[in-house]
Coordinates of C-alpha atoms in Angstrom, one line a residue:
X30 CA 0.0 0.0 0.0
X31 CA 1.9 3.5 -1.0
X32 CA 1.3 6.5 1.9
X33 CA -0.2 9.7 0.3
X34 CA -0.2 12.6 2.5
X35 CA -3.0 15.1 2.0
X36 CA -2.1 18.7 2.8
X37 CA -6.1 20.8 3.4
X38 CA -5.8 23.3 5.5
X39 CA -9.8 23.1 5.7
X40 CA -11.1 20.3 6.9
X41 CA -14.4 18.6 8.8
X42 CA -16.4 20.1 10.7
X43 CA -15.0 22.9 8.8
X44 CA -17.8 24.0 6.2
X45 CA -15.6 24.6 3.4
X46 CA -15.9 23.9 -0.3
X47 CA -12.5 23.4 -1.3
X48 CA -12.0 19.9 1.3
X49 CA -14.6 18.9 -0.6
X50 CA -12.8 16.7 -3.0
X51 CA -10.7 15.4 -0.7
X52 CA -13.6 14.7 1.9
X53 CA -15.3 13.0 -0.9
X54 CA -12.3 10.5 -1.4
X55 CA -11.6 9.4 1.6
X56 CA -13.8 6.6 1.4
X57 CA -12.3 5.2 -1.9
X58 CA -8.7 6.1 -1.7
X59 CA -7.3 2.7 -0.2
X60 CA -9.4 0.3 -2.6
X61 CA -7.3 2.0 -5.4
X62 CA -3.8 0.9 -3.1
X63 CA -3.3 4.3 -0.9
X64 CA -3.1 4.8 2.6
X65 CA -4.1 8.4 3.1
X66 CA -3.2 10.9 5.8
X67 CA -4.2 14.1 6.1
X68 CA -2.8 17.1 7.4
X69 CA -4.8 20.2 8.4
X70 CA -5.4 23.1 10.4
X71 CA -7.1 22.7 13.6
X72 CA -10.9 24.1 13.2
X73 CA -10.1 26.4 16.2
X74 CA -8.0 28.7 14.1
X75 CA -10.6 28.9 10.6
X76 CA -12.4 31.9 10.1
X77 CA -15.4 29.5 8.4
X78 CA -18.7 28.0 9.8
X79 CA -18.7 24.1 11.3
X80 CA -20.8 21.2 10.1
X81 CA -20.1 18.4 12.8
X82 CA -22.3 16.8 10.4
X83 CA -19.6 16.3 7.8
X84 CA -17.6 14.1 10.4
X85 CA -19.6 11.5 10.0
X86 CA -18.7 10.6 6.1
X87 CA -15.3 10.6 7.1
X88 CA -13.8 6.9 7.4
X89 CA -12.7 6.1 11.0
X90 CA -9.4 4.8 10.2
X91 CA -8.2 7.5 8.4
X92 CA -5.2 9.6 10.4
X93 CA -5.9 13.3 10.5
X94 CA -2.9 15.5 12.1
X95 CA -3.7 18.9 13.2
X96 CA -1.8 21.8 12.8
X97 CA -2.3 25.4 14.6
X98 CA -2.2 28.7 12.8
X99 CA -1.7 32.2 14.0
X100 CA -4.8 33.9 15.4
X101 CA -6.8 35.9 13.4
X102 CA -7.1 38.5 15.6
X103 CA -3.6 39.2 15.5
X104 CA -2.5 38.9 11.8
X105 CA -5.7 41.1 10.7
X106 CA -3.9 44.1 12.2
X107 CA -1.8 43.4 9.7
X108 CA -4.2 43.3 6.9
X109 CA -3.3 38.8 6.9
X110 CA -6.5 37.1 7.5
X111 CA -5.9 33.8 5.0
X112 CA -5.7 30.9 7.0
X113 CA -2.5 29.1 4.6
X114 CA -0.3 32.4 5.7
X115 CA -1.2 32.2 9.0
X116 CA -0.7 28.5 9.4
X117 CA 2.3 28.0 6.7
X118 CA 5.0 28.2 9.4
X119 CA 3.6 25.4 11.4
X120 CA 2.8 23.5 8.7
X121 CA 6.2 23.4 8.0
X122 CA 7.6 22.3 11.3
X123 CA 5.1 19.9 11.7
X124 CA 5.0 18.1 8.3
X125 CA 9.1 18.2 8.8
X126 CA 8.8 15.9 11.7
X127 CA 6.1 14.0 10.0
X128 CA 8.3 13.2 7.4
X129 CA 11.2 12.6 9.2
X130 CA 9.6 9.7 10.9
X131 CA 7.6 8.2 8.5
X132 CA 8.0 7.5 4.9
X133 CA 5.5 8.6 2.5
X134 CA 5.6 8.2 -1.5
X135 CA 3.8 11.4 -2.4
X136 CA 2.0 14.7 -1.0
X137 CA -1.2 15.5 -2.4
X138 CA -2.1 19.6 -1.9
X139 CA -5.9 19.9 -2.1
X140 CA -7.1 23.1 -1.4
X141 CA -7.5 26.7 -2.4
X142 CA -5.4 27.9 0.3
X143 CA -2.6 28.1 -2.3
X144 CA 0.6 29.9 -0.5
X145 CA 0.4 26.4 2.0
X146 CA 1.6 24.8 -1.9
X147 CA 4.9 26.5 -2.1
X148 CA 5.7 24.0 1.0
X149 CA 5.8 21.0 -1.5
X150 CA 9.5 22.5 -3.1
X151 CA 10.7 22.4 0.5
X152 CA 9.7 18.9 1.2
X153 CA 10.5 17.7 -2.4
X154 CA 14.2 19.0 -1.9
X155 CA 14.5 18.1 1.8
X156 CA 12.6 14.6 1.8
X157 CA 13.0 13.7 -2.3
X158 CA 8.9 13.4 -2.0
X159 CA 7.1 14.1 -5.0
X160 CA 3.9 16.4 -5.0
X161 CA 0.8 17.0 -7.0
X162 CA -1.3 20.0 -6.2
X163 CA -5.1 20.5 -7.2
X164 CA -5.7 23.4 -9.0
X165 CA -9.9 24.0 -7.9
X166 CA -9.7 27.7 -8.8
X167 CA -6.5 29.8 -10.8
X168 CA -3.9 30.9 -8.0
X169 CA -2.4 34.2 -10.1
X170 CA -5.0 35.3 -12.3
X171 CA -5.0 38.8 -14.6
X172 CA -8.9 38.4 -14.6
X173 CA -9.5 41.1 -12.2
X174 CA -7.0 43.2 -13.6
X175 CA -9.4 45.4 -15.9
X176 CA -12.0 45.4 -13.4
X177 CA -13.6 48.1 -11.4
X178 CA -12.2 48.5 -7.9
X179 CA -16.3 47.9 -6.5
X180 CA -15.9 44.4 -8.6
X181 CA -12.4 43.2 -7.4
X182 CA -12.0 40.8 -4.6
X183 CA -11.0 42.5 -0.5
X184 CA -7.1 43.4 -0.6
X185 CA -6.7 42.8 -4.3
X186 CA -3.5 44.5 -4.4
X187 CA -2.1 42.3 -2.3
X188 CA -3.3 39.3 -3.5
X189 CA -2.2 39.6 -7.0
X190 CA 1.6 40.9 -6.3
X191 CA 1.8 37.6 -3.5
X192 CA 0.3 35.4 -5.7
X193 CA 2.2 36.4 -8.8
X194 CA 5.6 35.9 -6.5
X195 CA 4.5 32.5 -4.5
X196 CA 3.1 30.6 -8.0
X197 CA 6.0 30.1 -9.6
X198 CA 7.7 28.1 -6.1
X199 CA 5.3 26.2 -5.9
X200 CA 4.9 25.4 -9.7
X201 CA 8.3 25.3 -10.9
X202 CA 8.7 21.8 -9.1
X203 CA 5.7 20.2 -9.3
X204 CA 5.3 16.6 -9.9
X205 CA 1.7 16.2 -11.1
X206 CA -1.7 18.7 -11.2
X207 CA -4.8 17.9 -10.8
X208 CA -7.3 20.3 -12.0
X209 CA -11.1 21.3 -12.4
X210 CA -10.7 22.9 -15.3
X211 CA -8.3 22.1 -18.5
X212 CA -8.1 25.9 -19.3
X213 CA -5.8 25.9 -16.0
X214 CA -3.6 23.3 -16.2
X215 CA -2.9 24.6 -20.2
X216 CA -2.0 27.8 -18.7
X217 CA 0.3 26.9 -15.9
X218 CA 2.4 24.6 -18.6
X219 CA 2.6 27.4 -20.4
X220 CA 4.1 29.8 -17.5
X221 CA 6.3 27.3 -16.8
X222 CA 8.4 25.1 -19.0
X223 CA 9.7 22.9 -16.9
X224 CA 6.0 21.1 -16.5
X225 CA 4.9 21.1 -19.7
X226 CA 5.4 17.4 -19.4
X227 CA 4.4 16.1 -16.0
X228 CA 1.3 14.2 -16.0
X229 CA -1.7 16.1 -15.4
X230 CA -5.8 15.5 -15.7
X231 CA -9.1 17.3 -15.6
X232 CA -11.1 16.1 -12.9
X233 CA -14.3 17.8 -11.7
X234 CA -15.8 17.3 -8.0
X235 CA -17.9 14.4 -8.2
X236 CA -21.4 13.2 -7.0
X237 CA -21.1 11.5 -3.7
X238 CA -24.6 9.6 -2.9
X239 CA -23.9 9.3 0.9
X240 CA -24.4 13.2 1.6
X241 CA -28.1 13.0 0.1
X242 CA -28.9 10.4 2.9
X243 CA -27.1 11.9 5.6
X244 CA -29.2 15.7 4.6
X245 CA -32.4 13.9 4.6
X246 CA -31.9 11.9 8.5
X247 CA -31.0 15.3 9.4
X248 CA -33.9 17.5 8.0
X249 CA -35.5 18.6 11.1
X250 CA -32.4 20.0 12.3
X251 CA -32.3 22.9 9.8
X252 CA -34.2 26.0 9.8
X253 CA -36.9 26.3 6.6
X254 CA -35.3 28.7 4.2
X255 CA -38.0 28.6 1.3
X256 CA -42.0 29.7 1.5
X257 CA -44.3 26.9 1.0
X258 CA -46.7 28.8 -0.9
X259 CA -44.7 29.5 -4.0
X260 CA -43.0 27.5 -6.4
X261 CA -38.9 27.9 -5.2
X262 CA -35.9 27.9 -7.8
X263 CA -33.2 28.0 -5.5
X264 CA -29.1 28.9 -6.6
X265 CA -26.2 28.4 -3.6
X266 CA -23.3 29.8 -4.5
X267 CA -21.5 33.0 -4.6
X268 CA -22.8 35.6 -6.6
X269 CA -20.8 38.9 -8.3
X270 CA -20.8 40.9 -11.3
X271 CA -19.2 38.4 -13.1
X272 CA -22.5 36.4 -13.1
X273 CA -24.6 39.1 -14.5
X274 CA -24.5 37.8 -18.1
X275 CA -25.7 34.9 -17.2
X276 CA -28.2 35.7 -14.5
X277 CA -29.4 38.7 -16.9
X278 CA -31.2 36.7 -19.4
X279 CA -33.6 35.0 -16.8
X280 CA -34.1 38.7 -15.4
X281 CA -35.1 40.0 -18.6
X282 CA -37.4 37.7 -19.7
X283 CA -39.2 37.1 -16.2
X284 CA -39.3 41.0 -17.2
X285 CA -40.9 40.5 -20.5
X286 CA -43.2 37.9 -19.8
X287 CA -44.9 39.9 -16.6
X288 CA -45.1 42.6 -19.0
X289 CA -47.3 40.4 -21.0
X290 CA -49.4 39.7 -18.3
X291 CA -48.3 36.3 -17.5
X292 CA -49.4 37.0 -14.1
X293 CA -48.6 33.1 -13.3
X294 CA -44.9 33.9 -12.9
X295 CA -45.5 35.6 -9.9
X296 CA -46.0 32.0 -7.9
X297 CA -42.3 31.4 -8.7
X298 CA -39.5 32.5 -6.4
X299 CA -36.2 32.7 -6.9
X300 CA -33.5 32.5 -4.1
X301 CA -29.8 33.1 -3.8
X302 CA -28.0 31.7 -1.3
X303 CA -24.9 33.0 0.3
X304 CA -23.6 34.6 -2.4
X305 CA -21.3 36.6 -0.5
X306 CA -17.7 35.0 1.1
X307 CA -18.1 37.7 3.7
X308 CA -18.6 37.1 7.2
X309 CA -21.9 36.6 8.5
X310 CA -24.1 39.6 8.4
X311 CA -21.5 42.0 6.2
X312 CA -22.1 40.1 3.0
X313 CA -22.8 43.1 0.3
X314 CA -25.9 41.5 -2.2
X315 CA -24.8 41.9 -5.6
X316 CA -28.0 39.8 -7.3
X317 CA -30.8 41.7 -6.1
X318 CA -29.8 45.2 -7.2
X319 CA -29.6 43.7 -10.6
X320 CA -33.2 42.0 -9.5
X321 CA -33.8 45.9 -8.9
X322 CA -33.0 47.1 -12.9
X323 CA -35.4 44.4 -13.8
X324 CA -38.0 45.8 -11.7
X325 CA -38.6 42.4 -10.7
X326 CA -37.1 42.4 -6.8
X327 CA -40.6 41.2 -5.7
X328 CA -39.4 37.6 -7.0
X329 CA -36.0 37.6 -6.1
X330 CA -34.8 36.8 -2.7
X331 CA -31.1 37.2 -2.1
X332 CA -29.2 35.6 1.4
X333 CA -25.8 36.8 1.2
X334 CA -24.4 35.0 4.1
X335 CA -23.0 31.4 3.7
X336 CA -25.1 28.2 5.2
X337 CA -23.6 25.1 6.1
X338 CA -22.8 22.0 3.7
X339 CA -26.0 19.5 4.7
X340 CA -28.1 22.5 5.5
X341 CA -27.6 23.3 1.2
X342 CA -28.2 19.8 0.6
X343 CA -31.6 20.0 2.2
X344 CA -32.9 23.2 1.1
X345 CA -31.8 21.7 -2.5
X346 CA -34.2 18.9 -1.3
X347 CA -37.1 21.0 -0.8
X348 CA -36.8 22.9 -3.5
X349 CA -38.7 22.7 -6.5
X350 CA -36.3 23.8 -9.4
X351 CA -33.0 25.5 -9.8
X352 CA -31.1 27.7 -11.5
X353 CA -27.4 27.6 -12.2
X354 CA -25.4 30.8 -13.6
X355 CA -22.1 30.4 -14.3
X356 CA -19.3 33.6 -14.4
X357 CA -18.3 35.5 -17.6
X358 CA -14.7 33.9 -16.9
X359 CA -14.7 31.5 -19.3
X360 CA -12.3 28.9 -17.2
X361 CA -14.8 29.2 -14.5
X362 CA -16.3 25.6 -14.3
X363 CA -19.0 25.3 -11.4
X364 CA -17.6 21.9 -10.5
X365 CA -19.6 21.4 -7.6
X366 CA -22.4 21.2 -9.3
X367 CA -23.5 17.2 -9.0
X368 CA -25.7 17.8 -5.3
X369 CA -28.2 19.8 -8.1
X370 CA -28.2 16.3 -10.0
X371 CA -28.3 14.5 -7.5
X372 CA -31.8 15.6 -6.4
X373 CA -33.1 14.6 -9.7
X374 CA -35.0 17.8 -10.1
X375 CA -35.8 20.7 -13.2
X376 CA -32.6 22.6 -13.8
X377 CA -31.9 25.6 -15.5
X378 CA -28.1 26.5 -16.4
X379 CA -26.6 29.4 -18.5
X380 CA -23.3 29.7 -18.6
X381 CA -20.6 30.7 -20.9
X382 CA -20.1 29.1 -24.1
X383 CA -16.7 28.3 -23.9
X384 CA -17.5 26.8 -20.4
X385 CA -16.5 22.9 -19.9
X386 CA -20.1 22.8 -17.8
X387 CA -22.1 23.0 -21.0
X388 CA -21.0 19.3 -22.8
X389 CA -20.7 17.9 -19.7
X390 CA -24.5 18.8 -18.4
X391 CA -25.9 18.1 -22.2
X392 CA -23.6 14.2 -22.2
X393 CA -25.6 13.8 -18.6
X394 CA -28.5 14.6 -19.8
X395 CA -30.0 18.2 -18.6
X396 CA -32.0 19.4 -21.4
X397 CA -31.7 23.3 -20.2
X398 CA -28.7 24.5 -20.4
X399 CA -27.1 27.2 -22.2
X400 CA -24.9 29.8 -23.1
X401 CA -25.8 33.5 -22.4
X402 CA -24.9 35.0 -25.6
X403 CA -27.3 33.0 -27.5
X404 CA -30.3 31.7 -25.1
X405 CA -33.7 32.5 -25.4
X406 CA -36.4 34.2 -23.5
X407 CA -38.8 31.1 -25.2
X408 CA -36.5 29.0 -23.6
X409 CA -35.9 30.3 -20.1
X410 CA -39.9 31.1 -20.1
X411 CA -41.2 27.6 -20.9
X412 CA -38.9 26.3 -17.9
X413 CA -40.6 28.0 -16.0
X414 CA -44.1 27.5 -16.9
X415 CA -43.4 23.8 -16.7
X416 CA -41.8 24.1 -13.0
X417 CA -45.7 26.0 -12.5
X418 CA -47.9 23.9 -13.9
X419 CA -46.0 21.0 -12.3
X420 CA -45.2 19.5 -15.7
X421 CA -41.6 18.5 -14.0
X422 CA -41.2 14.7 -13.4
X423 CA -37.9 13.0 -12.4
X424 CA -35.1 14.0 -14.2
X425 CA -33.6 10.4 -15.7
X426 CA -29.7 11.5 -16.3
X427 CA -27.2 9.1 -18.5
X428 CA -26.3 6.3 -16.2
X429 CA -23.1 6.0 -17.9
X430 CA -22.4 9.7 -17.1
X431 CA -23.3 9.0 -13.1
X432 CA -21.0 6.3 -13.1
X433 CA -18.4 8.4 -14.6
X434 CA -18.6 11.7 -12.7
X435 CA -19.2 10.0 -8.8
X436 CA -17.0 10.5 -6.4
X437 CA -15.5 6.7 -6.4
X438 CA -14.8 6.9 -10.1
X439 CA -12.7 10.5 -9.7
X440 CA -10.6 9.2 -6.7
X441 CA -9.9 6.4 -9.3
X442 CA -8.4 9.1 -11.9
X443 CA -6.9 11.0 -9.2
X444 CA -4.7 7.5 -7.9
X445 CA -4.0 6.9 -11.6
X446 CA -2.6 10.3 -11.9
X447 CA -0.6 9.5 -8.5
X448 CA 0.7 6.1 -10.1
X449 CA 1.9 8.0 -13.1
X450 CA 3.9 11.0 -11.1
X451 CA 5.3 8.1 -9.2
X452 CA 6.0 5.5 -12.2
X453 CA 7.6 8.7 -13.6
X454 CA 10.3 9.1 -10.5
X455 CA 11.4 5.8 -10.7

């Protein structure tokens, strides 16, 4: 059995989306021939919400070490909130002493915490221990670059000028990437030479049936989010302006078809849920003043702050259609999207063309889904009507396609991708 160490410096209880993948392979990792450990930082020093829930789809023989981290409190004086800078210097005493006394054949960074990544060219040069690292979002990105100052992420500056200096450590060495998006991994081999040929795979986050049942035991536990007496599309994920294109066109023809005097689209509401990565209560809405230029904010109902992993997964249970936008970023892949299949229910996506989510929702089988540039208002409209007069049975997706994008097949692809950086060393 090879020893994969797992560097996520979120972890359960912590409600976060990027230990998602890893959380979601835990279960599968040792029937493809790895023993995996995890290293992470301990949930008293995260910034983010806890699910104790999440604990219990973690496997009870799997080894989790905990790490501490500098205090928030402290470092925010200093403008250094990010949990991976305030917890990289004890990750790297405590994963030296890890590796000092055990032997393992390769670390696996997956998170987007990415200044905890530049550790793997220490460990790789002190240890000789190859590492792959998961790219779920871009680390440097020029994206933001042209945008308004309103429209750029908190402490952009700073961001940008340490990403663009902590990238290339961490990438120059690299042994393997994993990544949810093609578009990223052809761009990293193309900043850096020296891995244009390391193996390297797209793999999306996958569908992972055990959460569904573990949401509905635990329904009564979670406060109603949705009003019984309308029809609920529900969205939960972040919002921003780089969703308008695609959230426009459902805006404009809700807009057109009221003006009509389709008076039935009133029944619908449509919620967006914790759009904001803000803390609790300071969350600034940026769907419902676009609602606002529609003159339809009577049917849009926007919850900036973040709710907790099984707490989405029921409110997705109880509701009766959703609605999926995807960013103007055209690398920008909404990978966790497979809980919205899961349920089985009417989904709407728009997204942009060049987006990977398209030809992957159509080979499942979701017959709405499109592009915003060329979508119509027919289109978005007779959704809608259906999801009213309750012409919406059980979705039936390409069972081929749920075999292919659950969680037990990706953590296959991901341990084929750790065979090859290691066949590849030897």
């Amino acid at each position: 059995m090879k020893k994969l160490l797992i560097i996520s410096p979120y972890f359960p209880p912590v409600n976060a989306a990027d230990m998602q993948r890893v959380r979601m392979s835990l279960p599968y990792f040792a029937e493809n021939g790895w023993d995996a450990e995890v290293v992470t930082v301990d949930e008293n020093f995260s910034d983010l919400g806890i699910d104790t829930l999440l604990l219990q789809s973690i496997p009870a023989q799997i080894k989790i070490h905990k790490v501490k981290a500098l205090k928030k409190t402290l470092t925010s004086k200093l403008g250094l909130g990010s949990i991976a800078l305030r917890s990289l210097w004890f990750y790297k005493r405590e994963v030296d002493k890890l590796l000092s006394a055990q032997k393992f054949d390769l670390i696996y960074f997956s998170t987007t915490q990415f200044p905890v990544c530049i550790l793997g060219a220490h460990w790789k040069k002190k240890f000789n221990i190859p590492y792959v690292i998961d790219m779920q979002d871009p680390w440097f990105s020029d994206y933001y670059r042209d945008k308004p100052k309103s429209q750029r992420p908190p402490k952009y500056w700073f961001s940008y000028r340490l990403n663009k200096y902590m990238e290339p450590i961490a990438m120059k060495t690299v042994d393997g990437l994993i990544s949810v998006s093609e578009a990223y991994i052809t761009k990293l081999k193309n900043s850096y030479p020296s891995i244009k040929n390391i193996p390297s795979t797209t793999i999306t986050f996958g569908a992972f049936e055990p959460d569904m049942a573990i949401a509905e035991k635990n329904e009564d536990t979670f406060t109603k989010l949705l009003k019984p007496d309308f029809k609920n599309v529900v969205y939960i994920g972040r919002g921003g302006h780089d969703m308008y294109k695609a959230i426009t066109p459902l805006f404009q023809s809700l807009k057109e078809e009221l003006a009509k005097g389709n008076d039935a689209l009133k029944t619908l509401r449509f919620y967006f849920i914790g759009t904001s990565y803000a803390a609790s209560g300071q969350g600034t809405p940026t769907v419902i003043p676009l609602a606002k230029q529609f003159d339809i904010h009577n049917l849009v109902i926007e919850m900036t702050d973040r709710i907790s992993y099984y707490h989405t997964l029921v409110t997705l249970q109880q509701a009766d259609a959703f609605f999926i936008p995807g960013s103007d970023d055209p690398q920008y892949t909404a990978s966790k999207i497979y809980p919205y299949l899961l349920t089985r229910k009417p989904l709407l996506a728009i997204f942009n063309k060049a987006s990977s989510v398209i030809p992957i929702m159509k080979a499942y089988g979701v017959k709405a889904v499109y592009d915003y540039d060329s979508v119509a208002s027919e289109d978005i409209s007779k959704f809608l009507l259906d999801i009213i007069n309750s012409n919406t049975p059980k979705v039936a997706y390409n069972a081929e396609m749920e075999v292919q994008y659950s969680a037990k097949q990706m953590t296959l692809t991901q341990c084929a991708l750790f065979n090859q950086v290691l066949n590849g060393k030897n």
